[in-house]
mmCIF file of C-alpha atoms in Angstrom:
data_model
loop_
_atom_site.group_PDB
_atom_site.id
_atom_site.type_symbol
_atom_site.label_atom_id
_atom_site.label_comp_id
_atom_site.label_asym_id
_atom_site.label_seq_id
_atom_site.Cartn_x
_atom_site.Cartn_y
_atom_site.Cartn_z
ATOM 1 C CA MET A 1 -21.320 92.369 5.071
ATOM 2 C CA THR A 2 -23.905 90.560 3.052
ATOM 3 C CA TRP A 3 -24.329 86.822 2.958
ATOM 4 C CA ASP A 4 -24.600 85.053 -0.393
ATOM 5 C CA PRO A 5 -25.967 81.553 0.308
ATOM 6 C CA LYS A 6 -24.838 78.637 -1.849
ATOM 7 C CA GLY A 7 -26.858 75.504 -2.531
ATOM 8 C CA ASP A 8 -29.344 74.731 0.258
ATOM 9 C CA GLN A 9 -27.692 77.052 2.782
ATOM 10 C CA ALA A 10 -30.631 79.494 2.691
ATOM 11 C CA SER A 11 -33.066 76.794 3.875
ATOM 12 C CA MET A 12 -30.495 75.378 6.304
ATOM 13 C CA PHE A 13 -29.973 78.708 8.099
ATOM 14 C CA GLY A 14 -33.531 80.011 7.619
ATOM 15 C CA ALA A 15 -33.964 83.599 8.734
ATOM 16 C CA ASP A 16 -30.868 83.433 10.958
ATOM 17 C CA ASP A 17 -28.185 84.341 8.415
ATOM 18 C CA PRO A 18 -24.550 83.942 9.487
ATOM 19 C CA ARG A 19 -23.224 87.263 10.769
ATOM 20 C CA PRO A 20 -20.599 88.648 13.134
ATOM 21 C CA VAL A 21 -21.427 88.117 16.814
ATOM 22 C CA ASN A 22 -20.883 91.822 17.435
ATOM 23 C CA PRO A 23 -22.048 94.113 14.605
ATOM 24 C CA ASP A 24 -19.616 96.846 15.733
ATOM 25 C CA ILE A 25 -16.441 94.861 14.977
ATOM 26 C CA LEU A 26 -14.153 97.009 12.820
ATOM 27 C CA LEU A 27 -12.991 95.020 9.791
ATOM 28 C CA ALA A 28 -11.260 97.787 7.850
ATOM 29 C CA LYS A 29 -11.119 101.571 7.560
ATOM 30 C CA LEU A 30 -12.021 102.822 4.114
ATOM 31 C CA ARG A 31 -11.949 106.220 2.484
ATOM 32 C CA PRO A 32 -15.034 107.578 0.727
ATOM 33 C CA GLY A 33 -15.711 105.645 -2.473
ATOM 34 C CA GLN A 34 -13.595 102.638 -1.457
ATOM 35 C CA GLU A 35 -15.046 99.182 -1.016
ATOM 36 C CA LEU A 36 -13.855 95.701 -0.205
ATOM 37 C CA ARG A 37 -14.772 92.557 -2.069
ATOM 38 C CA MET A 38 -13.841 89.391 -0.276
ATOM 39 C CA GLU A 39 -14.852 85.797 0.127
ATOM 40 C CA LEU A 40 -14.965 84.623 3.726
ATOM 41 C CA HIS A 41 -14.983 81.025 4.866
ATOM 42 C CA CYS A 42 -16.017 80.020 8.379
ATOM 43 C CA GLU A 43 -14.330 77.208 10.198
ATOM 44 C CA LYS A 44 -15.802 75.583 13.274
ATOM 45 C CA GLY A 45 -13.313 74.408 15.861
ATOM 46 C CA GLN A 46 -12.847 73.589 19.529
ATOM 47 C CA GLY A 47 -11.018 75.419 22.284
ATOM 48 C CA LYS A 48 -8.777 72.401 22.854
ATOM 49 C CA ASP A 49 -7.418 72.902 19.296
ATOM 50 C CA HIS A 50 -6.820 76.668 19.581
ATOM 51 C CA ALA A 51 -7.841 79.429 21.993
ATOM 52 C CA LYS A 52 -9.522 81.368 19.163
ATOM 53 C CA TYR A 53 -12.324 78.777 19.225
ATOM 54 C CA SER A 54 -12.942 79.019 22.968
ATOM 55 C CA PRO A 55 -16.225 80.764 23.873
ATOM 56 C CA VAL A 56 -14.888 81.641 27.344
ATOM 57 C CA ALA A 57 -12.741 84.722 27.950
ATOM 58 C CA ALA A 58 -12.237 84.145 31.674
ATOM 59 C CA ALA A 59 -13.757 81.837 34.249
ATOM 60 C CA SER A 60 -13.226 81.712 37.985
ATOM 61 C CA TYR A 61 -14.936 80.720 41.192
ATOM 62 C CA ARG A 62 -14.726 81.656 44.826
ATOM 63 C CA LEU A 63 -16.371 80.597 48.045
ATOM 64 C CA LEU A 64 -19.243 82.656 49.428
ATOM 65 C CA PRO A 65 -17.940 84.990 52.168
ATOM 66 C CA HIS A 66 -19.462 84.511 55.626
ATOM 67 C CA ILE A 67 -19.616 87.468 58.021
ATOM 68 C CA ASP A 68 -20.743 86.676 61.550
ATOM 69 C CA ILE A 69 -21.563 89.699 63.731
ATOM 70 C CA SER A 70 -21.589 88.844 67.444
ATOM 71 C CA PRO A 71 -24.960 88.823 69.254
ATOM 72 C CA GLN A 72 -23.872 91.897 71.254
ATOM 73 C CA GLY A 73 -23.736 93.771 67.953
ATOM 74 C CA ILE A 74 -21.757 96.863 67.054
ATOM 75 C CA PRO A 75 -22.206 99.963 69.248
ATOM 76 C CA LYS A 76 -24.208 102.738 67.543
ATOM 77 C CA GLU A 77 -21.251 105.160 67.576
ATOM 78 C CA HIS A 78 -19.253 102.691 65.422
ATOM 79 C CA HIS A 79 -21.948 101.804 62.861
ATOM 80 C CA ARG A 80 -20.637 104.087 60.072
ATOM 81 C CA LYS A 81 -17.030 102.991 60.578
ATOM 82 C CA PHE A 82 -18.083 99.326 60.543
ATOM 83 C CA ILE A 83 -20.073 99.748 57.313
ATOM 84 C CA GLU A 84 -17.125 101.551 55.673
ATOM 85 C CA CYS A 85 -14.808 98.608 56.448
ATOM 86 C CA PHE A 86 -16.633 96.561 53.779
ATOM 87 C CA PRO A 87 -17.376 97.165 50.083
ATOM 88 C CA GLU A 88 -20.585 99.087 49.413
ATOM 89 C CA GLY A 89 -23.743 97.034 49.867
ATOM 90 C CA VAL A 90 -22.242 94.275 52.030
ATOM 91 C CA ILE A 91 -23.359 95.664 55.405
ATOM 92 C CA GLY A 92 -26.677 97.444 55.917
ATOM 93 C CA LEU A 93 -28.289 99.479 58.665
ATOM 94 C CA ARG A 94 -31.844 98.749 59.860
ATOM 95 C CA LYS A 95 -34.169 99.319 62.801
ATOM 96 C CA ARG A 96 -34.837 96.331 65.039
ATOM 97 C CA THR A 97 -38.502 95.368 65.226
ATOM 98 C CA SER A 98 -38.304 94.626 68.968
ATOM 99 C CA ASP A 99 -37.185 98.039 70.232
ATOM 100 C CA GLY A 100 -36.673 100.261 67.144
ATOM 101 C CA ALA A 101 -32.936 100.649 67.775
ATOM 102 C CA GLU A 102 -30.593 100.768 64.774
ATOM 103 C CA GLU A 103 -28.389 97.759 64.110
ATOM 104 C CA VAL A 104 -25.914 96.703 61.440
ATOM 105 C CA TYR A 105 -26.569 93.480 59.558
ATOM 106 C CA VAL A 106 -25.087 91.490 56.688
ATOM 107 C CA LYS A 107 -27.038 92.772 53.692
ATOM 108 C CA ASN A 108 -25.319 91.034 50.752
ATOM 109 C CA PRO A 109 -22.275 88.838 51.472
ATOM 110 C CA ARG A 110 -21.803 88.159 47.710
ATOM 111 C CA LYS A 111 -20.465 91.698 47.274
ATOM 112 C CA ASP A 112 -17.722 91.144 49.861
ATOM 113 C CA THR A 113 -14.197 90.932 48.511
ATOM 114 C CA VAL A 114 -12.941 89.260 51.692
ATOM 115 C CA SER A 115 -10.942 92.283 52.729
ATOM 116 C CA ARG A 116 -9.752 92.147 56.313
ATOM 117 C CA GLU A 117 -10.095 95.884 56.961
ATOM 118 C CA VAL A 118 -12.542 95.336 59.837
ATOM 119 C CA LEU A 119 -9.939 93.267 61.718
ATOM 120 C CA ARG A 120 -7.532 96.235 61.830
ATOM 121 C CA HIS A 121 -9.725 98.198 64.224
ATOM 122 C CA LYS A 122 -9.579 97.457 67.970
ATOM 123 C CA GLU A 123 -13.216 98.492 68.537
ATOM 124 C CA PHE A 124 -14.411 95.545 66.389
ATOM 125 C CA GLU A 125 -12.169 92.946 68.055
ATOM 126 C CA GLY A 126 -14.270 89.950 69.071
ATOM 127 C CA LYS A 127 -17.398 91.468 67.499
ATOM 128 C CA VAL A 128 -17.081 90.005 64.004
ATOM 129 C CA LYS A 129 -15.810 86.752 62.512
ATOM 130 C CA LEU A 130 -14.927 86.447 58.838
ATOM 131 C CA GLY A 131 -14.892 83.196 56.939
ATOM 132 C CA ARG A 132 -16.207 81.381 53.896
ATOM 133 C CA VAL A 133 -19.049 78.941 53.317
ATOM 134 C CA ARG A 134 -17.157 75.810 52.258
ATOM 135 C CA ASP A 135 -19.866 74.321 50.036
ATOM 136 C CA HIS A 136 -21.233 77.469 48.348
ATOM 137 C CA PHE A 137 -19.405 78.462 45.155
ATOM 138 C CA LEU A 138 -19.779 81.717 43.227
ATOM 139 C CA PHE A 139 -18.885 81.265 39.565
ATOM 140 C CA SER A 140 -17.869 84.109 37.282
ATOM 141 C CA ILE A 141 -17.830 83.402 33.553
ATOM 142 C CA GLU A 142 -17.055 85.902 30.783
ATOM 143 C CA SER A 143 -18.154 85.062 27.265
ATOM 144 C CA THR A 144 -16.464 85.992 23.987
ATOM 145 C CA GLY A 145 -19.881 86.232 22.355
ATOM 146 C CA PRO A 146 -21.147 83.044 20.673
ATOM 147 C CA TYR A 147 -22.662 81.756 23.923
ATOM 148 C CA THR A 148 -24.250 83.824 26.650
ATOM 149 C CA PRO A 149 -22.524 83.368 30.031
ATOM 150 C CA GLN A 150 -25.695 81.684 31.327
ATOM 151 C CA ARG A 151 -25.383 78.972 28.637
ATOM 152 C CA LEU A 152 -21.633 78.382 29.015
ATOM 153 C CA LEU A 153 -21.605 76.397 32.260
ATOM 154 C CA PRO A 154 -24.421 73.984 31.293
ATOM 155 C CA ALA A 155 -22.764 73.454 27.882
ATOM 156 C CA ALA A 156 -19.401 72.753 29.551
ATOM 157 C CA VAL A 157 -21.018 70.311 31.993
ATOM 158 C CA LYS A 158 -22.686 68.505 29.058
ATOM 159 C CA VAL A 159 -19.323 68.138 27.280
ATOM 160 C CA MET A 160 -17.732 66.848 30.496
ATOM 161 C CA ARG A 161 -20.552 64.314 31.041
ATOM 162 C CA ASN A 162 -20.114 63.044 27.455
ATOM 163 C CA LYS A 163 -16.368 62.623 28.022
ATOM 164 C CA ILE A 164 -17.006 60.698 31.242
ATOM 165 C CA ALA A 165 -19.545 58.469 29.464
ATOM 166 C CA ASP A 166 -16.978 57.749 26.713
ATOM 167 C CA ALA A 167 -14.333 56.896 29.320
ATOM 168 C CA LEU A 168 -16.729 54.523 31.096
ATOM 169 C CA LYS A 169 -17.566 52.792 27.793
ATOM 170 C CA GLY A 170 -13.838 52.377 27.148
ATOM 171 C CA LEU A 171 -13.303 50.885 30.598
ATOM 172 C CA ASP A 172 -16.202 48.474 30.112
ATOM 173 C CA ALA A 173 -14.750 47.371 26.762
ATOM 174 C CA LEU A 174 -11.316 46.919 28.355
ATOM 175 C CA GLU A 175 -12.795 44.823 31.173
ATOM 176 C CA GLN A 176 -14.569 42.624 28.624
ATOM 177 C CA ASP A 177 -11.373 42.175 26.576
ATOM 178 C CA LEU A 178 -9.402 41.217 29.703
ATOM 179 C CA GLY A 179 -12.178 39.009 31.057
ATOM 180 C CA ILE A 180 -12.539 41.037 34.237
ATOM 181 C CA SER A 181 -16.036 41.013 35.749
ATOM 182 C CA SER A 182 -17.236 44.055 37.611
#
């Protein structure tokens, strides 16, 4: 696709010509010697009008898993089994600095899928507690392309703050009209 600017569009867009977000999007399959001539018009919209305008494919959050291994620890003969009860990378194995003995530890709780596999084994009964950190949220945002996932949340928060500011202005105006003092 080539862009043919009209009027002052060339100066308005500068070196950043309008183009597809993903250059590998298949528009049409053509045989040798065939070509397409078309005029395309872009329309800017909002996700509240139609899902096709939404920059977010999927968004979710979850609480950070908390894994508490008892101070007595896990016996050495059960280390491998304990590690295998969790997704890869959640539990690690290290040598203690005090006596050089191996111990299991929580390496990366973010990778935990909150499976309860460890609770099915009698040998781990009373040796581990599973829970969630109530004020630590893990957000997952998938982008459709126009925004990077890192920019989506701040942009959404900005829109929300503007909506709240508009609502507060409306309430202030209503209070003034009704003669209510705040």
